[in-house]
PDB file of C-alpha atoms in Angstrom:
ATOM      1  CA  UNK T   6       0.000   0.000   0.000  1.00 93.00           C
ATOM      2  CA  UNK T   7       2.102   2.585   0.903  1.00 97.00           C
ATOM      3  CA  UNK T   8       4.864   3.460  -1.618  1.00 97.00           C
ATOM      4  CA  UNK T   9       7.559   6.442  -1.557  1.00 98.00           C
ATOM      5  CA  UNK T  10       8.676   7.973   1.241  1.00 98.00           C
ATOM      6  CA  UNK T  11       7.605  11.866   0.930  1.00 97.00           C
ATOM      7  CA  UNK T  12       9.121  13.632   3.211  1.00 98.00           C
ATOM      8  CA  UNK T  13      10.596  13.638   6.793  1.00 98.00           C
ATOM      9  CA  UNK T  14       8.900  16.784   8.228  1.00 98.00           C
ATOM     10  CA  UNK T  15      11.629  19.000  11.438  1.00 98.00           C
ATOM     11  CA  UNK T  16       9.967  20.885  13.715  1.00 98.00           C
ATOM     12  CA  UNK T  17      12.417  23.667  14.254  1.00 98.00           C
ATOM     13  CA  UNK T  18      12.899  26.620  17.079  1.00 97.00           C
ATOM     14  CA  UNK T  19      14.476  28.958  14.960  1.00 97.00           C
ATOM     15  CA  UNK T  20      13.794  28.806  11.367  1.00 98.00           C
ATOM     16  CA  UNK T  21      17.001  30.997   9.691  1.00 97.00           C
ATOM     17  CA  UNK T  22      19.805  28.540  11.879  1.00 97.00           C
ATOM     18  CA  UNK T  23      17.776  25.580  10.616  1.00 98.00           C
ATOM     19  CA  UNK T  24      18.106  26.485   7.154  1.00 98.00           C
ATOM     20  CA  UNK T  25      21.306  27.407   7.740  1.00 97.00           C
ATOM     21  CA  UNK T  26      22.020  24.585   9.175  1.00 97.00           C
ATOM     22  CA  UNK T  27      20.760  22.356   6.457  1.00 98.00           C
ATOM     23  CA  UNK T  28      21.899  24.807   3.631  1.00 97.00           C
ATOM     24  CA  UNK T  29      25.690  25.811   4.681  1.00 96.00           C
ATOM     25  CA  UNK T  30      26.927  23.027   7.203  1.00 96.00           C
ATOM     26  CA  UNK T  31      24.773  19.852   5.140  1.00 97.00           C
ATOM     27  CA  UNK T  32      25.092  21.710   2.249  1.00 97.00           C
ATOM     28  CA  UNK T  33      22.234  20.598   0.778  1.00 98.00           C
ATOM     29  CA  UNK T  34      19.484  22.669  -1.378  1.00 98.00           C
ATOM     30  CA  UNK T  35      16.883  24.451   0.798  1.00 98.00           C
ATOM     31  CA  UNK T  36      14.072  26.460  -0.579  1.00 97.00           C
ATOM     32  CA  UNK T  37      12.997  29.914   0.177  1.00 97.00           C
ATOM     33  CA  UNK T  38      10.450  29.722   3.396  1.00 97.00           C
ATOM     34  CA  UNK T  39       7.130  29.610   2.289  1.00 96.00           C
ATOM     35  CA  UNK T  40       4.250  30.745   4.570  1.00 96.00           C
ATOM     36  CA  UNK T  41       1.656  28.181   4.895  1.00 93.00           C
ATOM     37  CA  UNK T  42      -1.043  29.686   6.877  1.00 92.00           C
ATOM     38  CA  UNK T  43      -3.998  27.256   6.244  1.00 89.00           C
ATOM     39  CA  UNK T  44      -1.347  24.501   7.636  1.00 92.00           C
ATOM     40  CA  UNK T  45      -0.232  26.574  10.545  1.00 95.00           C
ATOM     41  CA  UNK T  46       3.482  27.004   9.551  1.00 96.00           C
ATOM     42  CA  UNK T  47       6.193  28.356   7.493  1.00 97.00           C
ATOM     43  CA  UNK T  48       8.038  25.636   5.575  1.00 97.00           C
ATOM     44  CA  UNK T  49      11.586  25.800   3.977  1.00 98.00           C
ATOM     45  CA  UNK T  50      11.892  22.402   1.697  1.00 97.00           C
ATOM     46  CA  UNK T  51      15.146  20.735   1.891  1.00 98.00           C
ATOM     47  CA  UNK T  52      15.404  19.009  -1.475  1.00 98.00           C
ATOM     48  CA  UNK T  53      17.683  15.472  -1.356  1.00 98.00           C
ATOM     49  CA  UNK T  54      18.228  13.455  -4.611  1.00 97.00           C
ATOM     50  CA  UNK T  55      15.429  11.028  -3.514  1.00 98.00           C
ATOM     51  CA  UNK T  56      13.027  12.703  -0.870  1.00 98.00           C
ATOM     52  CA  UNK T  57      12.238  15.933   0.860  1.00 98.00           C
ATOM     53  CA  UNK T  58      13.242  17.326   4.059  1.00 98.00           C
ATOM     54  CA  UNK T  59      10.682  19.710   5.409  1.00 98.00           C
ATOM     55  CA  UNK T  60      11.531  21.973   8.136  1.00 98.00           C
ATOM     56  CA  UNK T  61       8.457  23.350  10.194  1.00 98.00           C
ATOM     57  CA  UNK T  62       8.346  26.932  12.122  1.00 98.00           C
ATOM     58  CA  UNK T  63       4.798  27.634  13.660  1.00 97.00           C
ATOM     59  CA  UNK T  64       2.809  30.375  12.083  1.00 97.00           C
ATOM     60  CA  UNK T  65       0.212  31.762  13.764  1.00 93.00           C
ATOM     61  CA  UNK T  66      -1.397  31.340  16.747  1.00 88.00           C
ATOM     62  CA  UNK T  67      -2.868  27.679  16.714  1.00 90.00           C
ATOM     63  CA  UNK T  68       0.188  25.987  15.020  1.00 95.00           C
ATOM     64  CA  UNK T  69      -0.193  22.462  15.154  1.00 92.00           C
ATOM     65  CA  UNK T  70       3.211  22.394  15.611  1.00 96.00           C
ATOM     66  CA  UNK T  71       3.377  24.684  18.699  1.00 96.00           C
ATOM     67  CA  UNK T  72       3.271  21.936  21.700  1.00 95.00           C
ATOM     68  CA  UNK T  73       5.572  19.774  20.052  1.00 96.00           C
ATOM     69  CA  UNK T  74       8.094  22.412  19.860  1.00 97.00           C
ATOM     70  CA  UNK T  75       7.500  23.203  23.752  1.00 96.00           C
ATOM     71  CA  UNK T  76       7.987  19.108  24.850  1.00 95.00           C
ATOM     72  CA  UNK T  77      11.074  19.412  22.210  1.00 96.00           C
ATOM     73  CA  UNK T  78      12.625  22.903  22.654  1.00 96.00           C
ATOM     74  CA  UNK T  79      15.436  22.273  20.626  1.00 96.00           C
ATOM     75  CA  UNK T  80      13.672  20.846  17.865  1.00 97.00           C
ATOM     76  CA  UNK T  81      12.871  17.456  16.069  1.00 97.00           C
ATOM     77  CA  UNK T  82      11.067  15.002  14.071  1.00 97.00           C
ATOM     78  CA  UNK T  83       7.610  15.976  13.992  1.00 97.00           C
ATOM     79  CA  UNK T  84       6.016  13.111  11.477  1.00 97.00           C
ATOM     80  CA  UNK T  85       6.979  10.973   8.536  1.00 98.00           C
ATOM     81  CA  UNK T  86       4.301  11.185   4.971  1.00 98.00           C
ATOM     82  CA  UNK T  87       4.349   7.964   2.950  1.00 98.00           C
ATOM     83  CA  UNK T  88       2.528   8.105  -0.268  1.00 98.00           C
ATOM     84  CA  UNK T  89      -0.557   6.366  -0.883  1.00 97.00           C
ATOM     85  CA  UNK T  90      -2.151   5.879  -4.452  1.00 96.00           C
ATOM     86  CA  UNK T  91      -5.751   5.890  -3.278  1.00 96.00           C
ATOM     87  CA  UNK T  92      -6.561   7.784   0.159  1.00 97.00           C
ATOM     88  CA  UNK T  93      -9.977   6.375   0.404  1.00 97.00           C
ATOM     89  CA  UNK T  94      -8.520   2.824   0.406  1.00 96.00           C
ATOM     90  CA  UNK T  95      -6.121   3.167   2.838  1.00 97.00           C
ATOM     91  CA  UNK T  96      -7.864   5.157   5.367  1.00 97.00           C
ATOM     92  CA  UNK T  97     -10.633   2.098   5.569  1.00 97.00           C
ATOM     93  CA  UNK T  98      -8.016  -0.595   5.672  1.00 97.00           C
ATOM     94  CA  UNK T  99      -6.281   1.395   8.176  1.00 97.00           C
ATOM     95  CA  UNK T 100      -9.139   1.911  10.147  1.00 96.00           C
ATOM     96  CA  UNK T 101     -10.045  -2.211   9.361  1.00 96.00           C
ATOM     97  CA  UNK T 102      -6.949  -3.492  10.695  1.00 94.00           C
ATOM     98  CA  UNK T 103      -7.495  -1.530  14.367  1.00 94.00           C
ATOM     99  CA  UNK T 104      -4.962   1.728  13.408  1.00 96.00           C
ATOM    100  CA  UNK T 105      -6.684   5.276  14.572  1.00 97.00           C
ATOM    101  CA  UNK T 106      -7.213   8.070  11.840  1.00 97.00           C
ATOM    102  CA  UNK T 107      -6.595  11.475  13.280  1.00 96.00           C
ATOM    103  CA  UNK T 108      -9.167  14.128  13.152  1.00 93.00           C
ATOM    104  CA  UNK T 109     -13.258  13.283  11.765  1.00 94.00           C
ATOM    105  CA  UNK T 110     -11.237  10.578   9.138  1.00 92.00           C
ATOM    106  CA  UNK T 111     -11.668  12.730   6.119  1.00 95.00           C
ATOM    107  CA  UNK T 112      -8.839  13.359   3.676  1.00 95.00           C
ATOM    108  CA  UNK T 113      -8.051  17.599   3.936  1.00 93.00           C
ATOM    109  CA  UNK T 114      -5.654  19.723   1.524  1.00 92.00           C
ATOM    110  CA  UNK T 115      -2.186  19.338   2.325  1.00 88.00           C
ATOM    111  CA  UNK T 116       0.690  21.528   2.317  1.00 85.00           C
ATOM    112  CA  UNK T 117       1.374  20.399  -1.013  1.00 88.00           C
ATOM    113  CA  UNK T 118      -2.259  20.702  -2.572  1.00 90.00           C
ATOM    114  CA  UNK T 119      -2.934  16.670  -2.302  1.00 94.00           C
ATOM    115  CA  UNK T 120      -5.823  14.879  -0.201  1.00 96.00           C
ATOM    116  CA  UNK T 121      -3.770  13.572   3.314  1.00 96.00           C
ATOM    117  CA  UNK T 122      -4.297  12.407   6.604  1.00 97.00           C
ATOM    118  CA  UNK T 123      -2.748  11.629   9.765  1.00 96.00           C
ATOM    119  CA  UNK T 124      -2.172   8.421  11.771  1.00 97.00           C
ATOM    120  CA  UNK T 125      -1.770   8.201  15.367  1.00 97.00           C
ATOM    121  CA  UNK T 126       1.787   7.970  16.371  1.00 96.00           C
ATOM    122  CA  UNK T 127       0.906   5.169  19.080  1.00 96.00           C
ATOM    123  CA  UNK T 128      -0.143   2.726  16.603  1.00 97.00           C
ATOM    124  CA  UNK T 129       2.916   3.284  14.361  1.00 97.00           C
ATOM    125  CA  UNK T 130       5.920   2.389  16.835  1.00 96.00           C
ATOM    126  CA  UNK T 131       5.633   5.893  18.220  1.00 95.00           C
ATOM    127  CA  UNK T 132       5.796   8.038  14.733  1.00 96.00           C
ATOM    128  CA  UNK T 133       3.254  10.304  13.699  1.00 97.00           C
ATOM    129  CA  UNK T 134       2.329   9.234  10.465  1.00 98.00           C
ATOM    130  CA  UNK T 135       1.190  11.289   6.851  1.00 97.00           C
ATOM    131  CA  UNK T 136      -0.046   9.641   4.051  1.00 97.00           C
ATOM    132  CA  UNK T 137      -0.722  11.682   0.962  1.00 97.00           C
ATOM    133  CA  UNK T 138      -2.211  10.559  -2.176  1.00 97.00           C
ATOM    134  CA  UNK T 139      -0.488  10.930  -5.340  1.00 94.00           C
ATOM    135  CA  UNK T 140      -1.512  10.010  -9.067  1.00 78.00           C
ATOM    136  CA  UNK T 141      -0.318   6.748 -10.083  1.00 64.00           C
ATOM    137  CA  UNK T 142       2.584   6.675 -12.066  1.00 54.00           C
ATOM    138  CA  UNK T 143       1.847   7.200 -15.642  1.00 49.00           C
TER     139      UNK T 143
ATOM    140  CA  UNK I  30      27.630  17.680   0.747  1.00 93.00           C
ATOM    141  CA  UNK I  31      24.684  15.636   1.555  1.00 97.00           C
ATOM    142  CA  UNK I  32      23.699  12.700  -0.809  1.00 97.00           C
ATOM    143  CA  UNK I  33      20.356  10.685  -0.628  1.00 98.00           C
ATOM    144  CA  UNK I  34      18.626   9.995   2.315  1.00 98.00           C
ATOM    145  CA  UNK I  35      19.784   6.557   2.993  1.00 98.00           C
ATOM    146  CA  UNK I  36      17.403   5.304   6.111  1.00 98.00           C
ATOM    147  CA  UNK I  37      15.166   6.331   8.304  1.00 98.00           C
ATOM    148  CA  UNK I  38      15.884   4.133  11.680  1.00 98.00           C
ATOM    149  CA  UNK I  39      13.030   3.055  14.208  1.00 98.00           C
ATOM    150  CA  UNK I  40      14.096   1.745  17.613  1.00 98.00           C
ATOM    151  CA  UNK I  41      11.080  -1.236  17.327  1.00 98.00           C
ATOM    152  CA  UNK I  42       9.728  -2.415  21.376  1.00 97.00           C
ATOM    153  CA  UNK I  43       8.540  -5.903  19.837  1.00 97.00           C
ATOM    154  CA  UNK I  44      10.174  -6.826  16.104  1.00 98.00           C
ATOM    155  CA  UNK I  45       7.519  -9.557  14.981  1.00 98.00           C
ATOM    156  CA  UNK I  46       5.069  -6.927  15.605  1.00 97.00           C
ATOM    157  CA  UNK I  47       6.629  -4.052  13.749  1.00 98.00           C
ATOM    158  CA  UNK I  48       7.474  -6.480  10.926  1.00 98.00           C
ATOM    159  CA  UNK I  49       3.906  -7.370  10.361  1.00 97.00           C
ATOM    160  CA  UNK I  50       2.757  -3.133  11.048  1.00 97.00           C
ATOM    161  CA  UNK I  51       5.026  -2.723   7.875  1.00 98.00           C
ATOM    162  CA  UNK I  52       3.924  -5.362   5.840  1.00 97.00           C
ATOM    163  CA  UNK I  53       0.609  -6.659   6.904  1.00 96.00           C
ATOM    164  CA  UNK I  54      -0.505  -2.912   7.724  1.00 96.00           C
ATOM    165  CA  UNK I  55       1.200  -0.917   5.702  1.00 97.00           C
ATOM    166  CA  UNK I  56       1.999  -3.608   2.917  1.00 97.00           C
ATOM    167  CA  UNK I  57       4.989  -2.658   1.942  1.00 98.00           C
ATOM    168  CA  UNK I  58       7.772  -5.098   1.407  1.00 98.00           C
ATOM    169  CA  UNK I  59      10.130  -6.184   4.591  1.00 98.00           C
ATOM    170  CA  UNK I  60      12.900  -8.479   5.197  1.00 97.00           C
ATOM    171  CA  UNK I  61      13.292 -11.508   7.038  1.00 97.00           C
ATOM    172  CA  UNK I  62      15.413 -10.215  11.013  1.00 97.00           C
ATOM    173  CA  UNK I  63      19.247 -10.021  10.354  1.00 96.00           C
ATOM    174  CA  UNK I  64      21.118  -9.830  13.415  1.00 96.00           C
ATOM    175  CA  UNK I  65      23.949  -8.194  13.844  1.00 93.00           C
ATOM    176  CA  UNK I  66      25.535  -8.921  16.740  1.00 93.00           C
ATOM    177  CA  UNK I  67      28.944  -6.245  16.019  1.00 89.00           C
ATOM    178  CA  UNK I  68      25.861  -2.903  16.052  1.00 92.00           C
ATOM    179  CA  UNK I  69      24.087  -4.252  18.804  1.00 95.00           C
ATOM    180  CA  UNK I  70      20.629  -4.935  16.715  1.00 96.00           C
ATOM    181  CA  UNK I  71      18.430  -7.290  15.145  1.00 97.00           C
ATOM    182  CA  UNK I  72      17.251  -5.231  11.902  1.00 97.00           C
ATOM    183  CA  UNK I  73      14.230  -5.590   9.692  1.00 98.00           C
ATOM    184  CA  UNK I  74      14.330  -3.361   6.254  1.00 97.00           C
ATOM    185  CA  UNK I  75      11.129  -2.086   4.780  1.00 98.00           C
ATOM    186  CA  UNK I  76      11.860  -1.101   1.102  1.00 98.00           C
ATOM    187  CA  UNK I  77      10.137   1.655  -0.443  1.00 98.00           C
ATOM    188  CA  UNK I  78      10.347   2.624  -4.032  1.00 97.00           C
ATOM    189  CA  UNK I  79      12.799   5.634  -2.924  1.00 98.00           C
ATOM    190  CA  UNK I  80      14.124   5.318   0.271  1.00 98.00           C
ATOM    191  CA  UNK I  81      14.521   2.009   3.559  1.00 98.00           C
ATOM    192  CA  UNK I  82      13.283   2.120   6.543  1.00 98.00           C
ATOM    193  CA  UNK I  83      15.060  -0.200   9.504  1.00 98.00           C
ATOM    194  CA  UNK I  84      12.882  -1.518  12.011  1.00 98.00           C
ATOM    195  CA  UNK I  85      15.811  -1.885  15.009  1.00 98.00           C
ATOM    196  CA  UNK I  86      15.403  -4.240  17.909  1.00 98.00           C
ATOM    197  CA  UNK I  87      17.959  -4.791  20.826  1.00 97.00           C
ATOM    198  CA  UNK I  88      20.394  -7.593  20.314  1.00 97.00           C
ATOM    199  CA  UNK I  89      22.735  -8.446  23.446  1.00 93.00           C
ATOM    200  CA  UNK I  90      23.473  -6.833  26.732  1.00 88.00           C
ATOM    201  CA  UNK I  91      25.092  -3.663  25.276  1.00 89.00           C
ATOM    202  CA  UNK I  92      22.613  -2.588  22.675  1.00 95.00           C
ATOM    203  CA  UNK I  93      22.837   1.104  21.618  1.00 92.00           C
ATOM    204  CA  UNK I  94      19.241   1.227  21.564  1.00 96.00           C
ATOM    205  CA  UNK I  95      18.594   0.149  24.655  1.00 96.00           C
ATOM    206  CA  UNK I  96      18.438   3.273  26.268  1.00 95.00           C
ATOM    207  CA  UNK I  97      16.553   4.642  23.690  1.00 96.00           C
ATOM    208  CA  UNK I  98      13.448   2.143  24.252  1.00 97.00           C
ATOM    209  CA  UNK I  99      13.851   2.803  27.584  1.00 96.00           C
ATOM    210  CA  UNK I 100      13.004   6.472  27.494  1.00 95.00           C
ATOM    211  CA  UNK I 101      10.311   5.703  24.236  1.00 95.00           C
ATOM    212  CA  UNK I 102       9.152   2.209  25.403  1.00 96.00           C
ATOM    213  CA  UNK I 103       6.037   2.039  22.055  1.00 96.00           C
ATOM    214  CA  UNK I 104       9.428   2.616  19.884  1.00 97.00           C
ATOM    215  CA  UNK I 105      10.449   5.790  17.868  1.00 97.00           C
ATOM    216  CA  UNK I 106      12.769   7.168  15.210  1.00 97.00           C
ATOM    217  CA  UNK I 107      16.000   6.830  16.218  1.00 97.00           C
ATOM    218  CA  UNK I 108      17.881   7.996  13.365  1.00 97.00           C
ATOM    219  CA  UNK I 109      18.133   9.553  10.164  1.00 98.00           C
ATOM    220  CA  UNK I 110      21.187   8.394   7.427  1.00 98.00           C
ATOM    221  CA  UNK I 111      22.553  10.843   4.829  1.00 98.00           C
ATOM    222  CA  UNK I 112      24.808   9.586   2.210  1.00 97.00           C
ATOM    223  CA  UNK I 113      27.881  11.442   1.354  1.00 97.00           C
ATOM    224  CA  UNK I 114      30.541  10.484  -1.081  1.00 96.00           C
ATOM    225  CA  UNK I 115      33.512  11.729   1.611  1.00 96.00           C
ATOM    226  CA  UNK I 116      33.357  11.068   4.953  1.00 97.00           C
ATOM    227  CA  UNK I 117      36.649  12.161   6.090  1.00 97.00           C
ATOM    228  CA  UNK I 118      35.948  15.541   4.040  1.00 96.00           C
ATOM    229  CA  UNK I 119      32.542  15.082   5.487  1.00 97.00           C
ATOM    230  CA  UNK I 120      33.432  15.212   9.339  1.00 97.00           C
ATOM    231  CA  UNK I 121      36.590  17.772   8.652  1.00 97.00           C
ATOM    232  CA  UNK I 122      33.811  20.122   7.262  1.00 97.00           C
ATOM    233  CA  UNK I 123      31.318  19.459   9.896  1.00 97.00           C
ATOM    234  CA  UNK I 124      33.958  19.728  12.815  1.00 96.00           C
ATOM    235  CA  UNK I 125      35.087  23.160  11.254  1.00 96.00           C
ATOM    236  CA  UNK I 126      31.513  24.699  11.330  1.00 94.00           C
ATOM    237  CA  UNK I 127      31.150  23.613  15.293  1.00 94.00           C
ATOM    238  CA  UNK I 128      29.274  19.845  15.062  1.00 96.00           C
ATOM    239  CA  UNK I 129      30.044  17.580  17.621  1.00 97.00           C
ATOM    240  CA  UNK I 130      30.749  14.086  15.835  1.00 97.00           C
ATOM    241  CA  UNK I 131      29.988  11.337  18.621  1.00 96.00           C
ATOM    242  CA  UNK I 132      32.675   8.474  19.659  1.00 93.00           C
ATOM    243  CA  UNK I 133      36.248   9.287  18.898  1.00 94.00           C
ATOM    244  CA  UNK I 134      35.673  10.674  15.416  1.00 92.00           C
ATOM    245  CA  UNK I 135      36.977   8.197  13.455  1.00 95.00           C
ATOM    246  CA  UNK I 136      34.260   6.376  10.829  1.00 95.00           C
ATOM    247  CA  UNK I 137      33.265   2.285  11.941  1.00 93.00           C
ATOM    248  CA  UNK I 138      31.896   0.468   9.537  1.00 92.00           C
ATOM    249  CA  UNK I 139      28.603   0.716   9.700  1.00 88.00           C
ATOM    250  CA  UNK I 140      25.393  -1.620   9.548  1.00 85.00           C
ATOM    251  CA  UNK I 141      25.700  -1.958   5.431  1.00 88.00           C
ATOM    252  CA  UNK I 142      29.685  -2.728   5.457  1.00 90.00           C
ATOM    253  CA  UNK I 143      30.269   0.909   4.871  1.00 94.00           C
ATOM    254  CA  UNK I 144      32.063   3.403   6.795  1.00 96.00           C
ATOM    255  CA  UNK I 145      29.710   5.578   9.013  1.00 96.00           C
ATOM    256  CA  UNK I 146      29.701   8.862  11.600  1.00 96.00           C
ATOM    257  CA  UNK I 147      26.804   9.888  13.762  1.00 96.00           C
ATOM    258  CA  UNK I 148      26.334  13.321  14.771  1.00 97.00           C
ATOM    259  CA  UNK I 149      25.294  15.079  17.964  1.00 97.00           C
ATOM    260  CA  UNK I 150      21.218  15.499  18.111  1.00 96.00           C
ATOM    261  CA  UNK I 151      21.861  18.937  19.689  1.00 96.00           C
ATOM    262  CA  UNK I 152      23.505  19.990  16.671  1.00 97.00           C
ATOM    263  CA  UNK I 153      20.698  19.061  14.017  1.00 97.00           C
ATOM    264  CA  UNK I 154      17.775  19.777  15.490  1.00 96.00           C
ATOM    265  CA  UNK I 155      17.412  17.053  17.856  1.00 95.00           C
ATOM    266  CA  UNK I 156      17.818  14.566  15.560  1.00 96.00           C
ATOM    267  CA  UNK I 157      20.356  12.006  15.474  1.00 97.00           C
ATOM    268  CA  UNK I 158      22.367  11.569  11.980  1.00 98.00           C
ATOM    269  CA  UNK I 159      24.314   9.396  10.579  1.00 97.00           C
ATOM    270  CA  UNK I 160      26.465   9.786   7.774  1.00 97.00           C
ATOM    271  CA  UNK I 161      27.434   7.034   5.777  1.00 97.00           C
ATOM    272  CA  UNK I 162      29.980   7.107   3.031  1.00 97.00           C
ATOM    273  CA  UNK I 163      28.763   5.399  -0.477  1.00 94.00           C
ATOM    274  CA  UNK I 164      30.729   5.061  -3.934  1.00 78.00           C
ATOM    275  CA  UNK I 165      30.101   7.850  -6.223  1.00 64.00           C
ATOM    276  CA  UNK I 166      27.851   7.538  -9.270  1.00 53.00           C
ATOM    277  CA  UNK I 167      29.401   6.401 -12.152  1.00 49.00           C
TER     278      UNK I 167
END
């Protein structure tokens, strides 16, 4: 079911170091930050040859990223997003096989524009789970 | 400087368990356990179309994960693994911009026969990296 691995989403204290960080001392590419406030966040993609890195600063005053940056002060990994080629699909064989969907259980928009939703992190050896749906490969 | 994401590494409380998550749950495709007793680990690896995950389980009295499950009995990423194509140059230029590189600096050989670093969590955003040096691309 699940196939690529999308991105590892950071959240970070302090967005500038983290970029820097990723950008000068990984030297990897990093993206301009981008100011997702339907999500809650400003997001600087760290682009790798064969996945993304996101890195998460709260925007806003309900980030959903907010408490998990006060338990983890100094930062860390927030959730992993595997892709999924039909949302609908997974989400009920999820849901069959005893795993709990966050939120009501319907797909929203993503950051990236694509249906996703959230497992919970105590059913997935304590990782907080994203799966997106993507087309099928041509 | 860094190359591919090469893992993502789950400390795993209960490895038959996790195995079947990944492929009964998740269905992706998993190996059968490998120990190895020189890391300290039993490993399971998921393979997605881009990218592995390990599924890591305690092996002997001095596991390096042990503490780990300890402090995150459900389990919980442990690790992330960059490739590089240096790892001397790697660590030189890592040292140089401040990064504490754990143990006494000098690569082992890591859990894929290659040689490997891990870097403070304080310094990368409270996650703990590896690096692991692979061949360039032809």
């Amino acid at each position: 079911m699940i196939g690529r691995l999308n991105h590892i989403a950071l959240a970070v204290p302090d967005l500038s170091s983290a970029t820097a960080l990723y950008r000068d001392t990984l030297g990897a590419k990093v993206s301009a930050p981008i100011d997702q406030p339907d999500h809650g966040v400003t997001v600087v993609f760290v682009e790798l040859p064969n996945t993304k890195i996101e890195l998460l600063y709260p925007l806003g005053e309900k980030s959903p990223i907010a408490n998990f940056l006060e338990r983890n002060p100094g930062g860390g990994i927030h959730h992993v997003c595997y892709e999924v080629e039909d949302i609908l699909a997974a989400r009920d064989k999820l849901k069959a096989e005893g795993a709990r969907v966050l939120g009501d259980g319907n797909p929203k928009i993503g950051a990236h524009g694509l249906p996703v939703l959230f497992l919970h992190p105590k059913d997935f050896l304590g990782t907080l789970v994203e799966i997106e749906e993507v087309a099928k490969a041509a």
